[in-house]
XYZ file of C-alpha atoms in Angstrom:
500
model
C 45.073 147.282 -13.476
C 44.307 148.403 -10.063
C 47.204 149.795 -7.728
C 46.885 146.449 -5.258
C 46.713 144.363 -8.667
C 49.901 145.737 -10.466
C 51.618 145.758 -6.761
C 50.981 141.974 -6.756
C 52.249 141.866 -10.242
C 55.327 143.477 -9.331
C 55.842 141.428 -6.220
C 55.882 138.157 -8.346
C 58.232 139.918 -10.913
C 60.804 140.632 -7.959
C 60.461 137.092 -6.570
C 62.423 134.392 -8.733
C 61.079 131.808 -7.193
C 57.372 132.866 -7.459
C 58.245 134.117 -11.294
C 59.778 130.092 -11.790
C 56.556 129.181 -10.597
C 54.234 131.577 -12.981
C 56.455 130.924 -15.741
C 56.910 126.966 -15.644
C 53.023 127.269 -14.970
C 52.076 129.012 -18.231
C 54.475 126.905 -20.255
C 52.306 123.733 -19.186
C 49.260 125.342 -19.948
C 50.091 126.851 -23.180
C 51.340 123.417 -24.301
C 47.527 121.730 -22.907
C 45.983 124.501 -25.307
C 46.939 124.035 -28.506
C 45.633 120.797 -29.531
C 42.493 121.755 -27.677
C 42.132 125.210 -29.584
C 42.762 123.173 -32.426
C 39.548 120.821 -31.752
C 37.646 123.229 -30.689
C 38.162 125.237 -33.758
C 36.964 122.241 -35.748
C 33.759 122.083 -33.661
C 33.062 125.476 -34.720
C 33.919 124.986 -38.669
C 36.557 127.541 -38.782
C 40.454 127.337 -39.640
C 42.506 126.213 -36.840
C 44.249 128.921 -36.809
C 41.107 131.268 -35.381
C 40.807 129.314 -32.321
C 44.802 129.526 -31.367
C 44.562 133.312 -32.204
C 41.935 133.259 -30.083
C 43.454 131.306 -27.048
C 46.397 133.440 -27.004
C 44.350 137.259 -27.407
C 42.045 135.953 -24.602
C 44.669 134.699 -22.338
C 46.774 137.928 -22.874
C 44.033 140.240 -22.403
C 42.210 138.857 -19.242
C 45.084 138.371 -17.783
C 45.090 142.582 -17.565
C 41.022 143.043 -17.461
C 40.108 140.144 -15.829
C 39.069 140.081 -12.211
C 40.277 136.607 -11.116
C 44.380 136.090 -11.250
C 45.411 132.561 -12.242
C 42.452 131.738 -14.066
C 43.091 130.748 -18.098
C 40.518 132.566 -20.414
C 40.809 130.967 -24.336
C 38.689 129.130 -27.255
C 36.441 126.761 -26.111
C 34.035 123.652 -26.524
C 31.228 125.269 -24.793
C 31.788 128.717 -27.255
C 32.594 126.639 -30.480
C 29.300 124.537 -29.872
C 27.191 127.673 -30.073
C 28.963 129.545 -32.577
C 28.975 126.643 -35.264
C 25.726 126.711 -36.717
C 26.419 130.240 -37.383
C 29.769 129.261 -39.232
C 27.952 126.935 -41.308
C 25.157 129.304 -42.529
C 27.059 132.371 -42.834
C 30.638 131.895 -43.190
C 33.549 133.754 -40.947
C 32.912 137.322 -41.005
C 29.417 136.816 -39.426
C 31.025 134.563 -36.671
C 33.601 137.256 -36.145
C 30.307 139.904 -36.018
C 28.799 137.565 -33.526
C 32.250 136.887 -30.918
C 32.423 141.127 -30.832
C 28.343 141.371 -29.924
C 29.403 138.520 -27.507
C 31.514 140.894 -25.813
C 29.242 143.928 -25.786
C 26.665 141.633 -24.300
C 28.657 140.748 -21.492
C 30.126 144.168 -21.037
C 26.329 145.469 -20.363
C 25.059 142.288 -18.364
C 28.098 143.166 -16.075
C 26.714 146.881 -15.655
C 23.165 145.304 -14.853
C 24.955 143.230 -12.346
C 24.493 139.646 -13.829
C 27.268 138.534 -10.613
C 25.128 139.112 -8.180
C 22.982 135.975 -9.143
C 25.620 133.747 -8.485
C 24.425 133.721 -4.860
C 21.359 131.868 -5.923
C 23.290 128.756 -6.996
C 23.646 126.171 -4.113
C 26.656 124.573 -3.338
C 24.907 121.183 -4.490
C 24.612 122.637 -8.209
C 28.638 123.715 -7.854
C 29.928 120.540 -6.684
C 27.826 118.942 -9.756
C 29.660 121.422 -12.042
C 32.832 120.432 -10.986
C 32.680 116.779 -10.999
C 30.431 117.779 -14.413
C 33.507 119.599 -15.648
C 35.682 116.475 -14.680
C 34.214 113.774 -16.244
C 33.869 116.366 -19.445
C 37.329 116.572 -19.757
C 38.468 113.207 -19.210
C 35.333 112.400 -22.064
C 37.032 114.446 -24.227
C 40.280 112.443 -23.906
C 38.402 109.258 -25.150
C 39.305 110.211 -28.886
C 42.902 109.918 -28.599
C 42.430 106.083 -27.292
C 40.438 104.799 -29.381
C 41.681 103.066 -32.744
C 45.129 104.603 -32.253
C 48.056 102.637 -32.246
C 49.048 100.667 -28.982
C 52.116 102.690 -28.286
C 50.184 105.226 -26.696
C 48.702 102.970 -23.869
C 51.406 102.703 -22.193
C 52.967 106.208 -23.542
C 49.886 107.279 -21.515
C 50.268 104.666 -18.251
C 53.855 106.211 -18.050
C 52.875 109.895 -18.358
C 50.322 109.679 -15.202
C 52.982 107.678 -13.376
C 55.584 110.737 -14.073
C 52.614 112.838 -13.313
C 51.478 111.684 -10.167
C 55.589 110.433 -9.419
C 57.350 113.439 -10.080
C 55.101 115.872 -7.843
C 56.439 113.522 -4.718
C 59.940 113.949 -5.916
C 59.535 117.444 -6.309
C 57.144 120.668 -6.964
C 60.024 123.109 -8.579
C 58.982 122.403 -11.678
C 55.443 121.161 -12.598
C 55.432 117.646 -13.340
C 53.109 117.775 -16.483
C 56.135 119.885 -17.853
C 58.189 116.823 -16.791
C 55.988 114.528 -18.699
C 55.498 116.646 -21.927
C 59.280 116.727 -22.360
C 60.527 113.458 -21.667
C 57.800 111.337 -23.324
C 58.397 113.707 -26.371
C 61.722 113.103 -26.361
C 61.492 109.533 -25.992
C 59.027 108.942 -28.943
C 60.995 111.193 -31.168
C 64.793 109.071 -30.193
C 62.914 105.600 -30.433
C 60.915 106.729 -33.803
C 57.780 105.841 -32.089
C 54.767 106.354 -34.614
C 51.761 107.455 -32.377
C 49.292 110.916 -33.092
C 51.102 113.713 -32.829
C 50.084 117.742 -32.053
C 50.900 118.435 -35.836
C 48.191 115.496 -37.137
C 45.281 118.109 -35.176
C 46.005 120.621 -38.331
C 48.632 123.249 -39.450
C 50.028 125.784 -37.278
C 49.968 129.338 -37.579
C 53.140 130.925 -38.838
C 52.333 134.676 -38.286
C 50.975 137.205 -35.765
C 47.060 137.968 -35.739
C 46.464 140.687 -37.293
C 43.566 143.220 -37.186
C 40.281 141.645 -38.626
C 37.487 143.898 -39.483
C 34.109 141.920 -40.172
C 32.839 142.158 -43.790
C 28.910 142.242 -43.100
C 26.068 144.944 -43.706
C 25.807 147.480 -40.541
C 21.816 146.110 -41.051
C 18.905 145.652 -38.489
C 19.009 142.426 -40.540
C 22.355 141.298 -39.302
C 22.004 142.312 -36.011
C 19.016 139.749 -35.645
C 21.197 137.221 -37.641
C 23.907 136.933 -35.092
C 22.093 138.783 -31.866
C 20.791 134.991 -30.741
C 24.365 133.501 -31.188
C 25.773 136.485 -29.500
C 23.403 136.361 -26.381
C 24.206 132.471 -26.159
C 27.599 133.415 -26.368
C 27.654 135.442 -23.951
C 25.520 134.462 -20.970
C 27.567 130.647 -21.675
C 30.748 132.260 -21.378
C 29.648 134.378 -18.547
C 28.620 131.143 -16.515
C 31.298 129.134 -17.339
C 34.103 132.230 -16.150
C 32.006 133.194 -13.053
C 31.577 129.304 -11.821
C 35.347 128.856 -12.635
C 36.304 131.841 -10.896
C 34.118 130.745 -7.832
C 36.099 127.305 -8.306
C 39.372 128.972 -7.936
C 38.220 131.561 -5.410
C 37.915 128.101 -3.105
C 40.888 126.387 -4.020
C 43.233 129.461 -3.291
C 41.152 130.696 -0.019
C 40.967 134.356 -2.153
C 38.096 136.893 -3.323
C 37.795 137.717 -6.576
C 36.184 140.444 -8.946
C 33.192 139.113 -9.997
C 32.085 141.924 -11.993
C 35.045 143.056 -13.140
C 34.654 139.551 -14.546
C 32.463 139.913 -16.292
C 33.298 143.028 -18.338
C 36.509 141.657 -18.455
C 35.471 138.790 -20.475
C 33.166 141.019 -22.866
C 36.518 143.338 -23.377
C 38.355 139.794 -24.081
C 36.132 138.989 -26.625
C 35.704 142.306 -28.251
C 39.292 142.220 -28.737
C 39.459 138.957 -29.804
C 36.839 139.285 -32.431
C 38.673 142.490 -33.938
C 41.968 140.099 -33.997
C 40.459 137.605 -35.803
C 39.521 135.216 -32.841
C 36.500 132.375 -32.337
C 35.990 134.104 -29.097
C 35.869 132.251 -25.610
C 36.054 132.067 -22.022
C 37.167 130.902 -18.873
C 38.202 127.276 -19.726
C 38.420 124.609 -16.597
C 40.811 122.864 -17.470
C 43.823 124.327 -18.328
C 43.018 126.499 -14.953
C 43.269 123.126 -12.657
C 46.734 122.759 -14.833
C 47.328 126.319 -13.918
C 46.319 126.944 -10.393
C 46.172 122.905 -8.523
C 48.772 121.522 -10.883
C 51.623 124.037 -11.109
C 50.662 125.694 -8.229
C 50.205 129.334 -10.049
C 48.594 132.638 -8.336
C 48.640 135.637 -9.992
C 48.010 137.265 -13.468
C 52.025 136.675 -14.995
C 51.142 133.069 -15.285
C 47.606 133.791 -17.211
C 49.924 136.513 -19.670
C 52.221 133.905 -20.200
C 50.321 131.100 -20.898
C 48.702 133.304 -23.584
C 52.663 134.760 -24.687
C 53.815 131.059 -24.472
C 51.276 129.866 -26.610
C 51.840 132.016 -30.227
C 55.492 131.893 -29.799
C 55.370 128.154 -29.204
C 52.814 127.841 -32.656
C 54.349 130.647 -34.681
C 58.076 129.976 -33.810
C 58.346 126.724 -32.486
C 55.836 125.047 -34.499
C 57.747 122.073 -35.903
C 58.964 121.068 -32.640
C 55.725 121.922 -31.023
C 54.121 119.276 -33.768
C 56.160 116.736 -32.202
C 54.107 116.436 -29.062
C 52.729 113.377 -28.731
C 49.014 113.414 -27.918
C 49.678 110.744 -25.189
C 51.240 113.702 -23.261
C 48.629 115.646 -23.083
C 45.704 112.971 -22.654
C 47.714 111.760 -19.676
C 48.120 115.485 -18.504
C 44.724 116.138 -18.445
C 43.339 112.721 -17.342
C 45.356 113.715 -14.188
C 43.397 117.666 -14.060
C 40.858 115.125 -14.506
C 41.151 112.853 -11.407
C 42.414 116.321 -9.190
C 39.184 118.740 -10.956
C 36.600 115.757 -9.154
C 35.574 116.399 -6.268
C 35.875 112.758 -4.748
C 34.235 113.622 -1.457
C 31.081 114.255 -2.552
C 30.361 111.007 -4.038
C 32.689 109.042 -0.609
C 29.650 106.780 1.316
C 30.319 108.569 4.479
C 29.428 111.691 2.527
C 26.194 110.086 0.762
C 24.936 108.908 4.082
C 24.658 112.246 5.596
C 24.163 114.218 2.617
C 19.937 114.910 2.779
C 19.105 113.101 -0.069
C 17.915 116.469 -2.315
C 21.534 117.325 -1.892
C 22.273 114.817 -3.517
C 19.762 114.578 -6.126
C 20.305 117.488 -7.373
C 24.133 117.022 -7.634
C 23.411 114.138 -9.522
C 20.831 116.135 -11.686
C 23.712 118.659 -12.794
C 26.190 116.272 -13.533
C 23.771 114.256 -15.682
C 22.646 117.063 -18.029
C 25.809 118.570 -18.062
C 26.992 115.211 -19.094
C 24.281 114.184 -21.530
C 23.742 117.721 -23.036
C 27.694 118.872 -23.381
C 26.116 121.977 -21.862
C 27.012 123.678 -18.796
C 24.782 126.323 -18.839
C 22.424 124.136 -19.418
C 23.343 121.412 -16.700
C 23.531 124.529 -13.958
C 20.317 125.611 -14.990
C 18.628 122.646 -14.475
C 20.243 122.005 -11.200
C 19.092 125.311 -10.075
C 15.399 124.859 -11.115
C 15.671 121.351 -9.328
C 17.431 122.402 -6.609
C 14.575 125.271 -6.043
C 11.655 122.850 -6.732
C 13.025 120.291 -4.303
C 13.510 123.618 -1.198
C 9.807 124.810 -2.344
C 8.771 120.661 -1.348
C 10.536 120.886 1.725
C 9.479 124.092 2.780
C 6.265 123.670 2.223
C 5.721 121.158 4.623
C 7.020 123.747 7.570
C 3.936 125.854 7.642
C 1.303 124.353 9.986
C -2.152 125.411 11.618
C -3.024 124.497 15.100
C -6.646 125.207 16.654
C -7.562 126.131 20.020
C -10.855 127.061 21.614
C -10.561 129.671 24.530
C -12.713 130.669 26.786
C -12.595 134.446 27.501
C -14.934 136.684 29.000
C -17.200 134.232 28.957
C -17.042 133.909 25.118
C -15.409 131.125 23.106
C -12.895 131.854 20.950
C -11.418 129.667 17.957
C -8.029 130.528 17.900
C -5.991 129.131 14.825
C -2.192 129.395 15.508
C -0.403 129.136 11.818
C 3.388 128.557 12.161
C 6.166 128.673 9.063
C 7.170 131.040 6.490
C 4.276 131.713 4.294
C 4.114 131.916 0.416
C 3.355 130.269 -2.825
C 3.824 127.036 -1.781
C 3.324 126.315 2.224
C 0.446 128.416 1.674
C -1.912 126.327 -1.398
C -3.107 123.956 1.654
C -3.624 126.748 4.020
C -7.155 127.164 3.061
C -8.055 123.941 3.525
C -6.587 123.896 7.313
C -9.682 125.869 9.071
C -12.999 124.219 10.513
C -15.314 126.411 8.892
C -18.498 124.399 9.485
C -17.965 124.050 13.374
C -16.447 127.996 14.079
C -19.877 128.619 12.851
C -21.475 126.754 15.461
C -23.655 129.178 18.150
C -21.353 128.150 20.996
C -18.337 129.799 18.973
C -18.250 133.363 19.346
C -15.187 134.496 17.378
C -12.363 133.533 15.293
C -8.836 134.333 15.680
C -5.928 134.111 12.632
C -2.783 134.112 14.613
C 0.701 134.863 12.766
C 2.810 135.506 14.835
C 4.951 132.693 13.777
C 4.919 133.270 10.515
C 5.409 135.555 7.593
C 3.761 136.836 4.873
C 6.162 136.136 1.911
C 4.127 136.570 -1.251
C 0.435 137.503 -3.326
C -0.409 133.876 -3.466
C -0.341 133.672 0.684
C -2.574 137.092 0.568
C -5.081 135.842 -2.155
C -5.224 132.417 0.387
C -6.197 134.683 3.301
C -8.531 136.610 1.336
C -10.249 133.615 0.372
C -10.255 132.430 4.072
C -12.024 135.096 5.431
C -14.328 135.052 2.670
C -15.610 131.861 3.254
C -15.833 132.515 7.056
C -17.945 135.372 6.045
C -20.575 133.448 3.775
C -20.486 131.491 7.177
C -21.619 134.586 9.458
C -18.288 134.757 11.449
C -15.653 137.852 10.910
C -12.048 136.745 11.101
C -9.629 138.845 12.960
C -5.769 138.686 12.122
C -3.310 139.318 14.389
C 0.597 139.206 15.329
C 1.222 140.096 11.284
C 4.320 141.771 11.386
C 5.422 144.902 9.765
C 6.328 143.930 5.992
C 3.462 141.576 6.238
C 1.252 144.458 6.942
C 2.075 146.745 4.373
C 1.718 143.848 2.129
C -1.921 142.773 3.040
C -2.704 146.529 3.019
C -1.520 146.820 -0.666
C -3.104 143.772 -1.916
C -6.140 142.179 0.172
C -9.458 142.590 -1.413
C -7.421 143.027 -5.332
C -6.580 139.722 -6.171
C -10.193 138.013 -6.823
C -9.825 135.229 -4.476
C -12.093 132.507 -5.441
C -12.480 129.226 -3.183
């Protein structure tokens, strides 16, 4: 850790109350991640077993490499659903192979500085990942109610009334906590028979230990698993750094970006070499961690990850006793707080431009539809640029003029906006050729001095203007380009075979 990140370790260590906090915080969360890791682990074929290993080594580790505190790193959905086909064709020790390429891959896409394209997604695509992300997890909660027995209705009603109650009462100790425990209790006392966290699948009752990956050190494998790995990686990468952004606004705080991202690679590596399914940042059991319990620093991420094998290799029987309604009514709640409910208010819609809002919608549908966030932010991004490219494209216009100076006439054509691939396709089509060839016009003027020279499809559009004022007779002077736009027309005018 860095000096200013071990002093803020240290400062929550000294601070009892903060430390109650951190600690009661990881407790919750470790508790939301088992029968997740357990489901996710069945998504990806693999023992149970891997994916708690590899909830508690990621948790653990990013919580010392990682460069956002508070935010909860372990196995998940997105990982297990690209990992799987692997599983199926070539067993465990190629999966293992692929999670510790995963984390090489990220390690050197954090050197090339991968971060620094976060800047190109629009706050339009984020909003649709988080309302994305909500509706994802409270989708994933649909399992547990349906054809289970009707005990856990209202086992569920009355753990998002303790929930939601408890948190008025009091925030000293996180009401999910609160929940857990007493509608555990009560089903246990009363006998009630509803799906517990031991029906998911069996428990580890030992330590990870190290896991070297039985497979041929072969060009042959590394093109086996490379493709898994690189989906790995640039899925887990998205996920962490849109999380990280996520709790970056919630807590008002900067965080590492690129230490991020190696972080995450180092995660994995280690996780791999422990036996792990690999992962990343997972949403969440963050929201649990950082809205619901109210957690800031890196003790709570440790503990979650501490909490969580002594919980399934200690505590495992009582553990098993958690009723599933708990947790579905715990994270229906990170559900309902995760959504960002003032995007989608009327006021909101009304003033929202409507592109804004398309491509919101866009993101959360293909998130939604595809189980894919990488997918669902791509896609919002390509829409999201298409629909600015429209828009902008209708900025650039082209006013004529004739002056008379000198006692010669002189077309004047005034072109305003920011010029490039797009504003600029009509461009050539925006000039009176036929009449600035007339013998009462005398000369034609290009002026740009509202505008800018962005790109080789503007330059090949100019070329091909004064072309066809040449087969005309008439030579075309340009003026008011400014500096970049000069160098650029001196680079490339005349060497991009301009045709009409």
């Amino acid at each position: 850790m860095k000096p200013e990140q071990l002093q803020s370790v240290r400062a929550t260590l000294r601070s009892p109350r903060r430390l109650k906090t951190e600690a009661l915080a990881g407790l919750v969360v470790a508790l939301a991640l088992i029968p997740e890791a357990i489901a996710f682990s069945l998504i990806a074929g693999v023992d149970p077993r891997i994916g708690l290993f590899a909830s508690f080594t990621m948790a653990v580790t990013i919580s010392f490499v990682g460069g956002r505190p508070a935010m909860i790193s372990a196995a998940t959905g997105a990982v297990a659903l690209v990992i799987a086909p692997l599983m199926r064709s070539h067993g465990l020790d190629h999966l293992i192979a692929a999670v510790i390429l995963a984390g090489v891959f990220q390690i050197l896409l954090a050197v090339l500085g991968v971060t620094r394209l976060m800047r190109f997604i629009p706050r339009s695509v984020m909003v649709g990942f988080v309302n994305a992300l909500a509706i994802l997890v409270l989708m994933a909660q649909l399992p547990e109610l349906i054809g289970v027995p009707w005990p856990v209705y209202p086992l569920v009603a009355a753990g998002l009334l303790i929930v939601v109650g408890f948190r008025r009462i009091t925030t000293a100790v996180p009401s999910p906590l609160v929940a857990i425990v007493l509608l555990t209790v009560l089903t246990v006392v009363a006998g009630i028979d509803v799906p517990a966290v031991q029906d998911k699948g069996q428990l580890p009752e030992s330590l990870p230990t190290l896991f070297i990956p039985q497979v041929p050190l072969t060009w042959e494998t590394f093109q086996t698993i490379a493709p898994f790995s690189l989906s790995m990686a640039l899925v887990g990468l998205l996920e962490s750094l849109m999380t990280a952004k996520l709790v970056d606004d919630i807590t008002d705080t900067r965080s590492n970006k690129t230490r991020e991202s190696w972080g995450q690679g180092v995660a994995n590596i280690v996780t791999g070499f422990l036996g792990g399914m690999g992962g990343c940042a997972v949403i969440g059991q963050t929201m649990i961690n950082v809205k619901g319990s109210g957690a800031r620093s890196r003790v709570s991420t440790f503990l979650a990850g501490a909490f969580l094998l002594v919980l399934v290799v200690t505590l495992g029987d009582i553990v098993g006793l958690i009723p599933m309604a708990a947790l579905v009514a715990v994270m229906i709640f990170v559900s309902a707080i995760t959504f960002d409910w003032h995007s989608v208010a009327p006021a909101t819609l009304k003033r929202m431009p409507k592109s804004e809002t398309a491509v919101m919608l866009i993101t959360v549908g293909t998130v939604v539809v595809t189980h894919n966030l990488a997918i669902g932010v791509g896609v919002g991004v390509l829409a999201a640029m298409a629909m600015f490219a429209r828009r902008v494209a209708h900025f650039a216009t082209v006013d004529r003029t004739e002056v008379e100076l000198n006692g010669r006439t002189v077309a004047t054509y005034t072109v305003d906006g920011e010029l490039f691939f797009a504003s600029s396709n009509d461009l050539y089509t925006q000039f009176n050729y036929a009449r600035d060839a007339e013998p009462d016009i005398d000369s034609v003027v290009i002026d740009l001095h509202a505008s800018h020279l962005w790109d080789a499809s503007t330059i090949a559009v100019l070329d091909s203007v004064t072309e066809k004022y040449r087969r005309h007779g008439r030579e075309v002077e340009l003026i008011g380009l400014n500096s970049a736009s000069i160098q650029m027309r001196e680079r490339l005018a005349g060497k991009l075979n301009a045709a009409e």
